[in-house]
């Protein structure tokens, strides 16, 4: 190629890069990465180079940087992650005696270049720190001292070379045979929170927690420019847009990806993927399926479209143009059900009937994280419920409204289960529902209660808030919160402020001067809700009936409740009670006798732990067991037919 041609090529490449750099930022873009990584599919090693351009977001002078080295959580049995988890997560266990099960990351070199042009060699100068538990064996966070402090608004460029080994798939990342899910794989800068960010007053602080068994992640926004080199027969999916691909003489290929205004970058590679492409409006959907699951690809695509449309209508626009969905193999399900920017992992099995909507549920749930994990970037170490709980609430809404409120999860052989009711049941049937508040550092929640306190309880009280204020007001709350706080790391106080603002505007003082009383119970407190319709009594006096309806508050939570009274002539009356006293009796005079009454007839108070005591009738059915006997017979018949089909 002539020198003139090289000049033209160089100019074109420069022009493309500059055009990309000129795109309108949606976020502050404080942490910007150029990553170049090669995957050795035989040794499971990653060899990488990283250039980070980081901007000091504060008015303070910063003397150190802090980085996550997440892969070191799997370095040995002594890391905080392994100590807390006992070597298992979501039912998957690490093989402790198998060296190939473990993974790690080492920084080979590091240097800094400040805006002044001064270069500082940092190799070997960083130290491992343990800000959460003082476990000297944990190597998931490093502190990097700067001999030349970084001034307000200044930027610094960090160049690193690193080497990592992926673990056998466990806890969201790793390999299984020739399937690779590469996540939390590079040295990743923490979040510096200036005064005014979340709960910080003064001075600012690094928020860079160790990798815990039950915590996920927290990061700043930026632009990722990533090149990945893998064998030529591997298919790759990743965060962002594929910009180029070249074949190399050594049998590998190098692919370049770019993602803007995101908080992370993850990718997958496998020679077995079957690729399915589709589109929803401005979003290109790509599904990477295992061949044995290919018949379920359309289910994944349809679920993604449902989620895209629902969030677009009820919360806000998805601003990206790609969505990649990864179907892990059965041997790699430890990588299933996880979210990364524009890139999610699902999970299914061969022959799964359409009446068991596991793929749909997982796709809808993981896509929802694009809003709370990515577009809002809440701190999942300290306030996981702002992501998981909100997302679980929306999962229930979408599933129930799409597939039926009583059959959205399962509709098979006459057995039907709805999504929101499963979330509710997971909370209300706890052996100790008052075990702890949902608010707080997730690694400090009681053992074995992480899911209930961060997913199911918040989803249940969100549904209760929905019932108390009404769906139109609830949607306005969530839209206001999303539009005000996207790309800004909101916290609980920010959300509660929006709730109080919107409710006051739409409902006045109907629920009090504000809803702090609600959050003090459901978020910061441990109060349990249980209202009981205790008695219905009617006495005839002349041409009228005097009826007394008594309601008990069995729990310590105090919520406004409605009571529906049904009379023998078919008329009904809806009564209101503030729910604060331990008991309350309504007295009514009507021409007809009260026949039955029910607390919370529209099930607005979704967090009531015992719905069986919510109603009382003077004339109970003669044989309530009959319907259960019929259902049991129905199940028995279907079970025997299924067994006969197998034979």
PDB file of N, CA and C in Angstrom, residues 498-588:
ATOM      1  N   UNK A 498     -39.731  12.425  45.490  1.00  0.00           N
ATOM      2  CA  UNK A 498     -40.600  12.416  44.312  1.00  0.00           C
ATOM      3  C   UNK A 498     -41.988  11.895  44.678  1.00  0.00           C
ATOM      4  N   UNK A 499     -42.051  10.825  45.474  1.00  0.00           N
ATOM      5  CA  UNK A 499     -43.352  10.292  45.895  1.00  0.00           C
ATOM      6  C   UNK A 499     -44.163  11.373  46.602  1.00  0.00           C
ATOM      7  N   UNK A 500     -43.561  12.040  47.571  1.00  0.00           N
ATOM      8  CA  UNK A 500     -44.283  13.060  48.331  1.00  0.00           C
ATOM      9  C   UNK A 500     -44.729  14.212  47.438  1.00  0.00           C
ATOM     10  N   UNK A 501     -43.902  14.579  46.510  1.00  0.00           N
ATOM     11  CA  UNK A 501     -44.218  15.685  45.602  1.00  0.00           C
ATOM     12  C   UNK A 501     -45.416  15.348  44.703  1.00  0.00           C
ATOM     13  N   UNK A 502     -45.375  14.179  44.071  1.00  0.00           N
ATOM     14  CA  UNK A 502     -46.431  13.807  43.130  1.00  0.00           C
ATOM     15  C   UNK A 502     -47.735  13.514  43.854  1.00  0.00           C
ATOM     16  N   UNK A 503     -47.663  12.820  44.983  1.00  0.00           N
ATOM     17  CA  UNK A 503     -48.891  12.498  45.725  1.00  0.00           C
ATOM     18  C   UNK A 503     -49.566  13.772  46.228  1.00  0.00           C
ATOM     19  N   UNK A 504     -48.792  14.721  46.732  1.00  0.00           N
ATOM     20  CA  UNK A 504     -49.384  15.986  47.191  1.00  0.00           C
ATOM     21  C   UNK A 504     -50.048  16.724  46.041  1.00  0.00           C
ATOM     22  N   UNK A 505     -49.418  16.682  44.871  1.00  0.00           N
ATOM     23  CA  UNK A 505     -49.970  17.378  43.708  1.00  0.00           C
ATOM     24  C   UNK A 505     -51.259  16.730  43.225  1.00  0.00           C
ATOM     25  N   UNK A 506     -51.331  15.401  43.245  1.00  0.00           N
ATOM     26  CA  UNK A 506     -52.478  14.685  42.670  1.00  0.00           C
ATOM     27  C   UNK A 506     -53.547  14.318  43.687  1.00  0.00           C
ATOM     28  N   UNK A 507     -53.160  14.064  44.947  1.00  0.00           N
ATOM     29  CA  UNK A 507     -54.130  13.585  45.938  1.00  0.00           C
ATOM     30  C   UNK A 507     -54.292  14.529  47.121  1.00  0.00           C
ATOM     31  N   UNK A 508     -53.547  15.619  47.137  1.00  0.00           N
ATOM     32  CA  UNK A 508     -53.643  16.547  48.256  1.00  0.00           C
ATOM     33  C   UNK A 508     -53.170  15.886  49.536  1.00  0.00           C
ATOM     34  N   UNK A 509     -53.928  16.089  50.612  1.00  0.00           N
ATOM     35  CA  UNK A 509     -53.556  15.528  51.920  1.00  0.00           C
ATOM     36  C   UNK A 509     -54.363  14.279  52.249  1.00  0.00           C
ATOM     37  N   UNK A 510     -54.912  13.625  51.235  1.00  0.00           N
ATOM     38  CA  UNK A 510     -55.757  12.453  51.461  1.00  0.00           C
ATOM     39  C   UNK A 510     -55.019  11.370  52.231  1.00  0.00           C
ATOM     40  N   UNK A 511     -53.719  11.227  51.992  1.00  0.00           N
ATOM     41  CA  UNK A 511     -52.927  10.211  52.679  1.00  0.00           C
ATOM     42  C   UNK A 511     -51.995  10.829  53.722  1.00  0.00           C
ATOM     43  N   UNK A 512     -52.285  12.055  54.122  1.00  0.00           N
ATOM     44  CA  UNK A 512     -51.465  12.752  55.098  1.00  0.00           C
ATOM     45  C   UNK A 512     -50.625  13.823  54.440  1.00  0.00           C
ATOM     46  N   UNK A 513     -49.882  14.597  55.243  1.00  0.00           N
ATOM     47  CA  UNK A 513     -49.059  15.671  54.678  1.00  0.00           C
ATOM     48  C   UNK A 513     -47.951  15.148  53.767  1.00  0.00           C
ATOM     49  N   UNK A 514     -47.509  13.924  54.004  1.00  0.00           N
ATOM     50  CA  UNK A 514     -46.536  13.246  53.143  1.00  0.00           C
ATOM     51  C   UNK A 514     -46.647  11.750  53.400  1.00  0.00           C
ATOM     52  N   UNK A 515     -45.861  10.954  52.676  1.00  0.00           N
ATOM     53  CA  UNK A 515     -45.897   9.505  52.853  1.00  0.00           C
ATOM     54  C   UNK A 515     -44.678   8.980  53.610  1.00  0.00           C
ATOM     55  N   UNK A 516     -44.045   9.842  54.386  1.00  0.00           N
ATOM     56  CA  UNK A 516     -42.922   9.374  55.192  1.00  0.00           C
ATOM     57  C   UNK A 516     -43.356   8.269  56.148  1.00  0.00           C
ATOM     58  N   UNK A 517     -44.586   8.375  56.645  1.00  0.00           N
ATOM     59  CA  UNK A 517     -45.102   7.343  57.551  1.00  0.00           C
ATOM     60  C   UNK A 517     -45.100   5.962  56.886  1.00  0.00           C
ATOM     61  N   UNK A 518     -45.336   5.933  55.584  1.00  0.00           N
ATOM     62  CA  UNK A 518     -45.357   4.668  54.852  1.00  0.00           C
ATOM     63  C   UNK A 518     -43.943   4.083  54.755  1.00  0.00           C
ATOM     64  N   UNK A 519     -42.987   4.911  54.356  1.00  0.00           N
ATOM     65  CA  UNK A 519     -41.621   4.417  54.173  1.00  0.00           C
ATOM     66  C   UNK A 519     -40.937   4.104  55.502  1.00  0.00           C
ATOM     67  N   UNK A 520     -41.323   4.813  56.555  1.00  0.00           N
ATOM     68  CA  UNK A 520     -40.765   4.488  57.868  1.00  0.00           C
ATOM     69  C   UNK A 520     -41.133   3.073  58.295  1.00  0.00           C
ATOM     70  N   UNK A 521     -42.251   2.582  57.800  1.00  0.00           N
ATOM     71  CA  UNK A 521     -42.675   1.230  58.150  1.00  0.00           C
ATOM     72  C   UNK A 521     -42.145   0.180  57.182  1.00  0.00           C
ATOM     73  N   UNK A 522     -42.269   0.432  55.887  1.00  0.00           N
ATOM     74  CA  UNK A 522     -41.993  -0.629  54.907  1.00  0.00           C
ATOM     75  C   UNK A 522     -40.535  -0.690  54.467  1.00  0.00           C
ATOM     76  N   UNK A 523     -39.825   0.432  54.520  1.00  0.00           N
ATOM     77  CA  UNK A 523     -38.437   0.477  54.056  1.00  0.00           C
ATOM     78  C   UNK A 523     -37.461   0.525  55.221  1.00  0.00           C
ATOM     79  N   UNK A 524     -37.625   1.509  56.090  1.00  0.00           N
ATOM     80  CA  UNK A 524     -36.698   1.687  57.201  1.00  0.00           C
ATOM     81  C   UNK A 524     -37.075   0.844  58.418  1.00  0.00           C
ATOM     82  N   UNK A 525     -38.313   0.395  58.459  1.00  0.00           N
ATOM     83  CA  UNK A 525     -38.794  -0.372  59.596  1.00  0.00           C
ATOM     84  C   UNK A 525     -39.046  -1.821  59.253  1.00  0.00           C
ATOM     85  N   UNK A 526     -39.593  -2.538  60.231  1.00  0.00           N
ATOM     86  CA  UNK A 526     -39.860  -3.972  60.066  1.00  0.00           C
ATOM     87  C   UNK A 526     -41.316  -4.310  60.373  1.00  0.00           C
ATOM     88  N   UNK A 527     -42.189  -3.312  60.337  1.00  0.00           N
ATOM     89  CA  UNK A 527     -43.581  -3.550  60.689  1.00  0.00           C
ATOM     90  C   UNK A 527     -44.234  -4.546  59.736  1.00  0.00           C
ATOM     91  N   UNK A 528     -45.123  -5.339  60.287  1.00  0.00           N
ATOM     92  CA  UNK A 528     -45.832  -6.370  59.538  1.00  0.00           C
ATOM     93  C   UNK A 528     -47.311  -6.013  59.496  1.00  0.00           C
ATOM     94  N   UNK A 529     -47.904  -6.157  58.325  1.00  0.00           N
ATOM     95  CA  UNK A 529     -49.303  -5.760  58.120  1.00  0.00           C
ATOM     96  C   UNK A 529     -50.222  -6.983  58.163  1.00  0.00           C
ATOM     97  N   UNK A 530     -51.277  -6.890  58.981  1.00  0.00           N
ATOM     98  CA  UNK A 530     -52.284  -7.955  59.021  1.00  0.00           C
ATOM     99  C   UNK A 530     -53.581  -7.380  59.573  1.00  0.00           C
ATOM    100  N   UNK A 531     -54.554  -7.188  58.706  1.00  0.00           N
ATOM    101  CA  UNK A 531     -55.888  -6.739  59.117  1.00  0.00           C
ATOM    102  C   UNK A 531     -56.859  -7.909  59.032  1.00  0.00           C
ATOM    103  N   UNK A 532     -57.705  -8.014  60.046  1.00  0.00           N
ATOM    104  CA  UNK A 532     -58.647  -9.128  60.136  1.00  0.00           C
ATOM    105  C   UNK A 532     -60.077  -8.600  60.211  1.00  0.00           C
ATOM    106  N   UNK A 533     -60.957  -9.143  59.384  1.00  0.00           N
ATOM    107  CA  UNK A 533     -62.390  -8.870  59.515  1.00  0.00           C
ATOM    108  C   UNK A 533     -62.900  -9.819  60.596  1.00  0.00           C
ATOM    109  N   UNK A 534     -63.081  -9.300  61.790  1.00  0.00           N
ATOM    110  CA  UNK A 534     -63.323 -10.155  62.954  1.00  0.00           C
ATOM    111  C   UNK A 534     -64.773 -10.617  63.074  1.00  0.00           C
ATOM    112  N   UNK A 535     -65.716  -9.726  62.821  1.00  0.00           N
ATOM    113  CA  UNK A 535     -67.108 -10.122  63.057  1.00  0.00           C
ATOM    114  C   UNK A 535     -68.064  -9.250  62.266  1.00  0.00           C
ATOM    115  N   UNK A 536     -69.200  -9.853  61.902  1.00  0.00           N
ATOM    116  CA  UNK A 536     -70.329  -9.140  61.295  1.00  0.00           C
ATOM    117  C   UNK A 536     -71.574  -9.543  62.078  1.00  0.00           C
ATOM    118  N   UNK A 537     -72.226  -8.554  62.646  1.00  0.00           N
ATOM    119  CA  UNK A 537     -73.439  -8.827  63.428  1.00  0.00           C
ATOM    120  C   UNK A 537     -74.543  -7.893  62.971  1.00  0.00           C
ATOM    121  N   UNK A 538     -75.748  -8.445  62.816  1.00  0.00           N
ATOM    122  CA  UNK A 538     -76.906  -7.636  62.414  1.00  0.00           C
ATOM    123  C   UNK A 538     -78.090  -7.959  63.315  1.00  0.00           C
ATOM    124  N   UNK A 539     -78.736  -6.912  63.798  1.00  0.00           N
ATOM    125  CA  UNK A 539     -79.912  -7.063  64.662  1.00  0.00           C
ATOM    126  C   UNK A 539     -81.047  -6.246  64.069  1.00  0.00           C
ATOM    127  N   UNK A 540     -82.222  -6.889  63.950  1.00  0.00           N
ATOM    128  CA  UNK A 540     -83.369  -6.183  63.384  1.00  0.00           C
ATOM    129  C   UNK A 540     -84.065  -5.381  64.470  1.00  0.00           C
ATOM    130  N   UNK A 541     -84.355  -4.133  64.161  1.00  0.00           N
ATOM    131  CA  UNK A 541     -85.106  -3.254  65.049  1.00  0.00           C
ATOM    132  C   UNK A 541     -86.130  -2.515  64.214  1.00  0.00           C
ATOM    133  N   UNK A 542     -87.378  -2.969  64.316  1.00  0.00           N
ATOM    134  CA  UNK A 542     -88.438  -2.391  63.496  1.00  0.00           C
ATOM    135  C   UNK A 542     -88.258  -2.774  62.042  1.00  0.00           C
ATOM    136  N   UNK A 543     -88.246  -1.781  61.160  1.00  0.00           N
ATOM    137  CA  UNK A 543     -88.097  -2.029  59.721  1.00  0.00           C
ATOM    138  C   UNK A 543     -86.646  -1.937  59.247  1.00  0.00           C
ATOM    139  N   UNK A 544     -85.706  -1.848  60.173  1.00  0.00           N
ATOM    140  CA  UNK A 544     -84.298  -1.682  59.795  1.00  0.00           C
ATOM    141  C   UNK A 544     -83.421  -2.694  60.527  1.00  0.00           C
ATOM    142  N   UNK A 545     -82.207  -2.842  59.970  1.00  0.00           N
ATOM    143  CA  UNK A 545     -81.196  -3.689  60.598  1.00  0.00           C
ATOM    144  C   UNK A 545     -80.046  -2.805  61.070  1.00  0.00           C
ATOM    145  N   UNK A 546     -79.656  -3.032  62.320  1.00  0.00           N
ATOM    146  CA  UNK A 546     -78.462  -2.369  62.849  1.00  0.00           C
ATOM    147  C   UNK A 546     -77.312  -3.369  62.768  1.00  0.00           C
ATOM    148  N   UNK A 547     -76.304  -3.031  61.972  1.00  0.00           N
ATOM    149  CA  UNK A 547     -75.193  -3.950  61.735  1.00  0.00           C
ATOM    150  C   UNK A 547     -73.907  -3.388  62.333  1.00  0.00           C
ATOM    151  N   UNK A 548     -73.126  -4.283  62.909  1.00  0.00           N
ATOM    152  CA  UNK A 548     -71.812  -3.920  63.457  1.00  0.00           C
ATOM    153  C   UNK A 548     -70.742  -4.752  62.755  1.00  0.00           C
ATOM    154  N   UNK A 549     -69.785  -4.071  62.190  1.00  0.00           N
ATOM    155  CA  UNK A 549     -68.684  -4.737  61.478  1.00  0.00           C
ATOM    156  C   UNK A 549     -67.400  -4.388  62.219  1.00  0.00           C
ATOM    157  N   UNK A 550     -66.714  -5.404  62.751  1.00  0.00           N
ATOM    158  CA  UNK A 550     -65.526  -5.189  63.571  1.00  0.00           C
ATOM    159  C   UNK A 550     -64.275  -5.658  62.834  1.00  0.00           C
ATOM    160  N   UNK A 551     -63.282  -4.773  62.775  1.00  0.00           N
ATOM    161  CA  UNK A 551     -62.010  -5.066  62.122  1.00  0.00           C
ATOM    162  C   UNK A 551     -60.902  -4.965  63.154  1.00  0.00           C
ATOM    163  N   UNK A 552     -59.992  -5.946  63.144  1.00  0.00           N
ATOM    164  CA  UNK A 552     -58.831  -5.939  64.025  1.00  0.00           C
ATOM    165  C   UNK A 552     -57.568  -5.625  63.216  1.00  0.00           C
ATOM    166  N   UNK A 553     -56.661  -4.897  63.875  1.00  0.00           N
ATOM    167  CA  UNK A 553     -55.305  -4.757  63.338  1.00  0.00           C
ATOM    168  C   UNK A 553     -54.419  -5.732  64.102  1.00  0.00           C
ATOM    169  N   UNK A 554     -54.062  -6.849  63.441  1.00  0.00           N
ATOM    170  CA  UNK A 554     -53.274  -7.885  64.100  1.00  0.00           C
ATOM    171  C   UNK A 554     -51.770  -7.608  64.038  1.00  0.00           C
ATOM    172  N   UNK A 555     -51.317  -6.888  63.019  1.00  0.00           N
ATOM    173  CA  UNK A 555     -49.904  -6.569  62.900  1.00  0.00           C
ATOM    174  C   UNK A 555     -49.605  -5.198  63.473  1.00  0.00           C
ATOM    175  N   UNK A 556     -48.306  -4.814  63.447  1.00  0.00           N
ATOM    176  CA  UNK A 556     -47.932  -3.496  63.960  1.00  0.00           C
ATOM    177  C   UNK A 556     -47.868  -2.429  62.877  1.00  0.00           C
ATOM    178  N   UNK A 557     -48.037  -2.804  61.613  1.00  0.00           N
ATOM    179  CA  UNK A 557     -48.094  -1.809  60.538  1.00  0.00           C
ATOM    180  C   UNK A 557     -49.456  -1.120  60.555  1.00  0.00           C
ATOM    181  N   UNK A 558     -49.456   0.160  60.266  1.00  0.00           N
ATOM    182  CA  UNK A 558     -50.679   0.961  60.265  1.00  0.00           C
ATOM    183  C   UNK A 558     -50.874   1.579  58.886  1.00  0.00           C
ATOM    184  N   UNK A 559     -51.866   1.080  58.164  1.00  0.00           N
ATOM    185  CA  UNK A 559     -52.152   1.552  56.816  1.00  0.00           C
ATOM    186  C   UNK A 559     -53.637   1.834  56.694  1.00  0.00           C
ATOM    187  N   UNK A 560     -54.024   2.824  55.889  1.00  0.00           N
ATOM    188  CA  UNK A 560     -55.456   3.067  55.681  1.00  0.00           C
ATOM    189  C   UNK A 560     -56.082   1.902  54.922  1.00  0.00           C
ATOM    190  N   UNK A 561     -57.262   1.473  55.385  1.00  0.00           N
ATOM    191  CA  UNK A 561     -57.909   0.317  54.777  1.00  0.00           C
ATOM    192  C   UNK A 561     -59.358   0.642  54.420  1.00  0.00           C
ATOM    193  N   UNK A 562     -59.849  -0.131  53.475  1.00  0.00           N
ATOM    194  CA  UNK A 562     -61.260  -0.059  53.085  1.00  0.00           C
ATOM    195  C   UNK A 562     -61.945  -1.345  53.502  1.00  0.00           C
ATOM    196  N   UNK A 563     -63.235  -1.225  53.815  1.00  0.00           N
ATOM    197  CA  UNK A 563     -64.040  -2.386  54.189  1.00  0.00           C
ATOM    198  C   UNK A 563     -65.316  -2.365  53.350  1.00  0.00           C
ATOM    199  N   UNK A 564     -65.560  -3.438  52.626  1.00  0.00           N
ATOM    200  CA  UNK A 564     -66.758  -3.558  51.802  1.00  0.00           C
ATOM    201  C   UNK A 564     -67.783  -4.398  52.551  1.00  0.00           C
ATOM    202  N   UNK A 565     -68.994  -3.860  52.692  1.00  0.00           N
ATOM    203  CA  UNK A 565     -70.088  -4.574  53.351  1.00  0.00           C
ATOM    204  C   UNK A 565     -71.147  -4.910  52.303  1.00  0.00           C
ATOM    205  N   UNK A 566     -71.560  -6.170  52.271  1.00  0.00           N
ATOM    206  CA  UNK A 566     -72.570  -6.647  51.319  1.00  0.00           C
ATOM    207  C   UNK A 566     -73.837  -7.005  52.088  1.00  0.00           C
ATOM    208  N   UNK A 567     -74.982  -6.501  51.598  1.00  0.00           N
ATOM    209  CA  UNK A 567     -76.258  -6.726  52.267  1.00  0.00           C
ATOM    210  C   UNK A 567     -77.088  -7.745  51.496  1.00  0.00           C
ATOM    211  N   UNK A 568     -78.055  -8.328  52.194  1.00  0.00           N
ATOM    212  CA  UNK A 568     -78.855  -9.397  51.606  1.00  0.00           C
ATOM    213  C   UNK A 568     -79.628  -8.956  50.370  1.00  0.00           C
ATOM    214  N   UNK A 569     -79.975  -7.684  50.273  1.00  0.00           N
ATOM    215  CA  UNK A 569     -80.719  -7.209  49.105  1.00  0.00           C
ATOM    216  C   UNK A 569     -79.811  -6.918  47.908  1.00  0.00           C
ATOM    217  N   UNK A 570     -78.535  -7.221  48.062  1.00  0.00           N
ATOM    218  CA  UNK A 570     -77.592  -7.023  46.961  1.00  0.00           C
ATOM    219  C   UNK A 570     -76.852  -5.703  46.991  1.00  0.00           C
ATOM    220  N   UNK A 571     -77.265  -4.788  47.832  1.00  0.00           N
ATOM    221  CA  UNK A 571     -76.579  -3.501  47.913  1.00  0.00           C
ATOM    222  C   UNK A 571     -75.260  -3.655  48.670  1.00  0.00           C
ATOM    223  N   UNK A 572     -74.358  -2.695  48.459  1.00  0.00           N
ATOM    224  CA  UNK A 572     -73.054  -2.733  49.100  1.00  0.00           C
ATOM    225  C   UNK A 572     -72.655  -1.338  49.549  1.00  0.00           C
ATOM    226  N   UNK A 573     -71.801  -1.283  50.539  1.00  0.00           N
ATOM    227  CA  UNK A 573     -71.298  -0.008  51.038  1.00  0.00           C
ATOM    228  C   UNK A 573     -69.807  -0.144  51.324  1.00  0.00           C
ATOM    229  N   UNK A 574     -69.021   0.841  50.840  1.00  0.00           N
ATOM    230  CA  UNK A 574     -67.574   0.837  51.054  1.00  0.00           C
ATOM    231  C   UNK A 574     -67.238   1.801  52.186  1.00  0.00           C
ATOM    232  N   UNK A 575     -66.577   1.287  53.204  1.00  0.00           N
ATOM    233  CA  UNK A 575     -66.240   2.063  54.388  1.00  0.00           C
ATOM    234  C   UNK A 575     -64.736   2.312  54.434  1.00  0.00           C
ATOM    235  N   UNK A 576     -64.331   3.372  55.130  1.00  0.00           N
ATOM    236  CA  UNK A 576     -62.917   3.739  55.203  1.00  0.00           C
ATOM    237  C   UNK A 576     -62.483   3.864  56.661  1.00  0.00           C
ATOM    238  N   UNK A 577     -61.269   3.357  56.944  1.00  0.00           N
ATOM    239  CA  UNK A 577     -60.701   3.412  58.298  1.00  0.00           C
ATOM    240  C   UNK A 577     -59.215   3.715  58.176  1.00  0.00           C
ATOM    241  N   UNK A 578     -58.697   4.553  59.069  1.00  0.00           N
ATOM    242  CA  UNK A 578     -57.279   4.911  58.998  1.00  0.00           C
ATOM    243  C   UNK A 578     -56.360   3.774  59.435  1.00  0.00           C
ATOM    244  N   UNK A 579     -56.912   2.730  60.016  1.00  0.00           N
ATOM    245  CA  UNK A 579     -56.134   1.531  60.334  1.00  0.00           C
ATOM    246  C   UNK A 579     -55.172   1.670  61.485  1.00  0.00           C
ATOM    247  N   UNK A 580     -55.307   2.705  62.316  1.00  0.00           N
ATOM    248  CA  UNK A 580     -54.303   2.946  63.352  1.00  0.00           C
ATOM    249  C   UNK A 580     -54.610   2.240  64.674  1.00  0.00           C
ATOM    250  N   UNK A 581     -55.863   2.214  65.082  1.00  0.00           N
ATOM    251  CA  UNK A 581     -56.217   1.578  66.352  1.00  0.00           C
ATOM    252  C   UNK A 581     -56.077   0.062  66.242  1.00  0.00           C
ATOM    253  N   UNK A 582     -56.077  -0.605  67.382  1.00  0.00           N
ATOM    254  CA  UNK A 582     -55.975  -2.063  67.354  1.00  0.00           C
ATOM    255  C   UNK A 582     -57.267  -2.707  66.891  1.00  0.00           C
ATOM    256  N   UNK A 583     -58.374  -1.969  67.001  1.00  0.00           N
ATOM    257  CA  UNK A 583     -59.664  -2.489  66.536  1.00  0.00           C
ATOM    258  C   UNK A 583     -60.581  -1.324  66.218  1.00  0.00           C
ATOM    259  N   UNK A 584     -61.525  -1.586  65.337  1.00  0.00           N
ATOM    260  CA  UNK A 584     -62.504  -0.553  64.983  1.00  0.00           C
ATOM    261  C   UNK A 584     -63.806  -1.231  64.589  1.00  0.00           C
ATOM    262  N   UNK A 585     -64.929  -0.666  65.084  1.00  0.00           N
ATOM    263  CA  UNK A 585     -66.240  -1.210  64.751  1.00  0.00           C
ATOM    264  C   UNK A 585     -67.051  -0.154  64.012  1.00  0.00           C
ATOM    265  N   UNK A 586     -67.534  -0.535  62.834  1.00  0.00           N
ATOM    266  CA  UNK A 586     -68.450   0.310  62.067  1.00  0.00           C
ATOM    267  C   UNK A 586     -69.882  -0.074  62.444  1.00  0.00           C
ATOM    268  N   UNK A 587     -70.728   0.910  62.647  1.00  0.00           N
ATOM    269  CA  UNK A 587     -72.146   0.632  62.899  1.00  0.00           C
ATOM    270  C   UNK A 587     -72.967   1.240  61.776  1.00  0.00           C
ATOM    271  N   UNK A 588     -73.869   0.432  61.208  1.00  0.00           N
ATOM    272  CA  UNK A 588     -74.669   0.844  60.058  1.00  0.00           C
ATOM    273  C   UNK A 588     -76.128   0.522  60.306  1.00  0.00           C
TER     274      UNK A 588
END
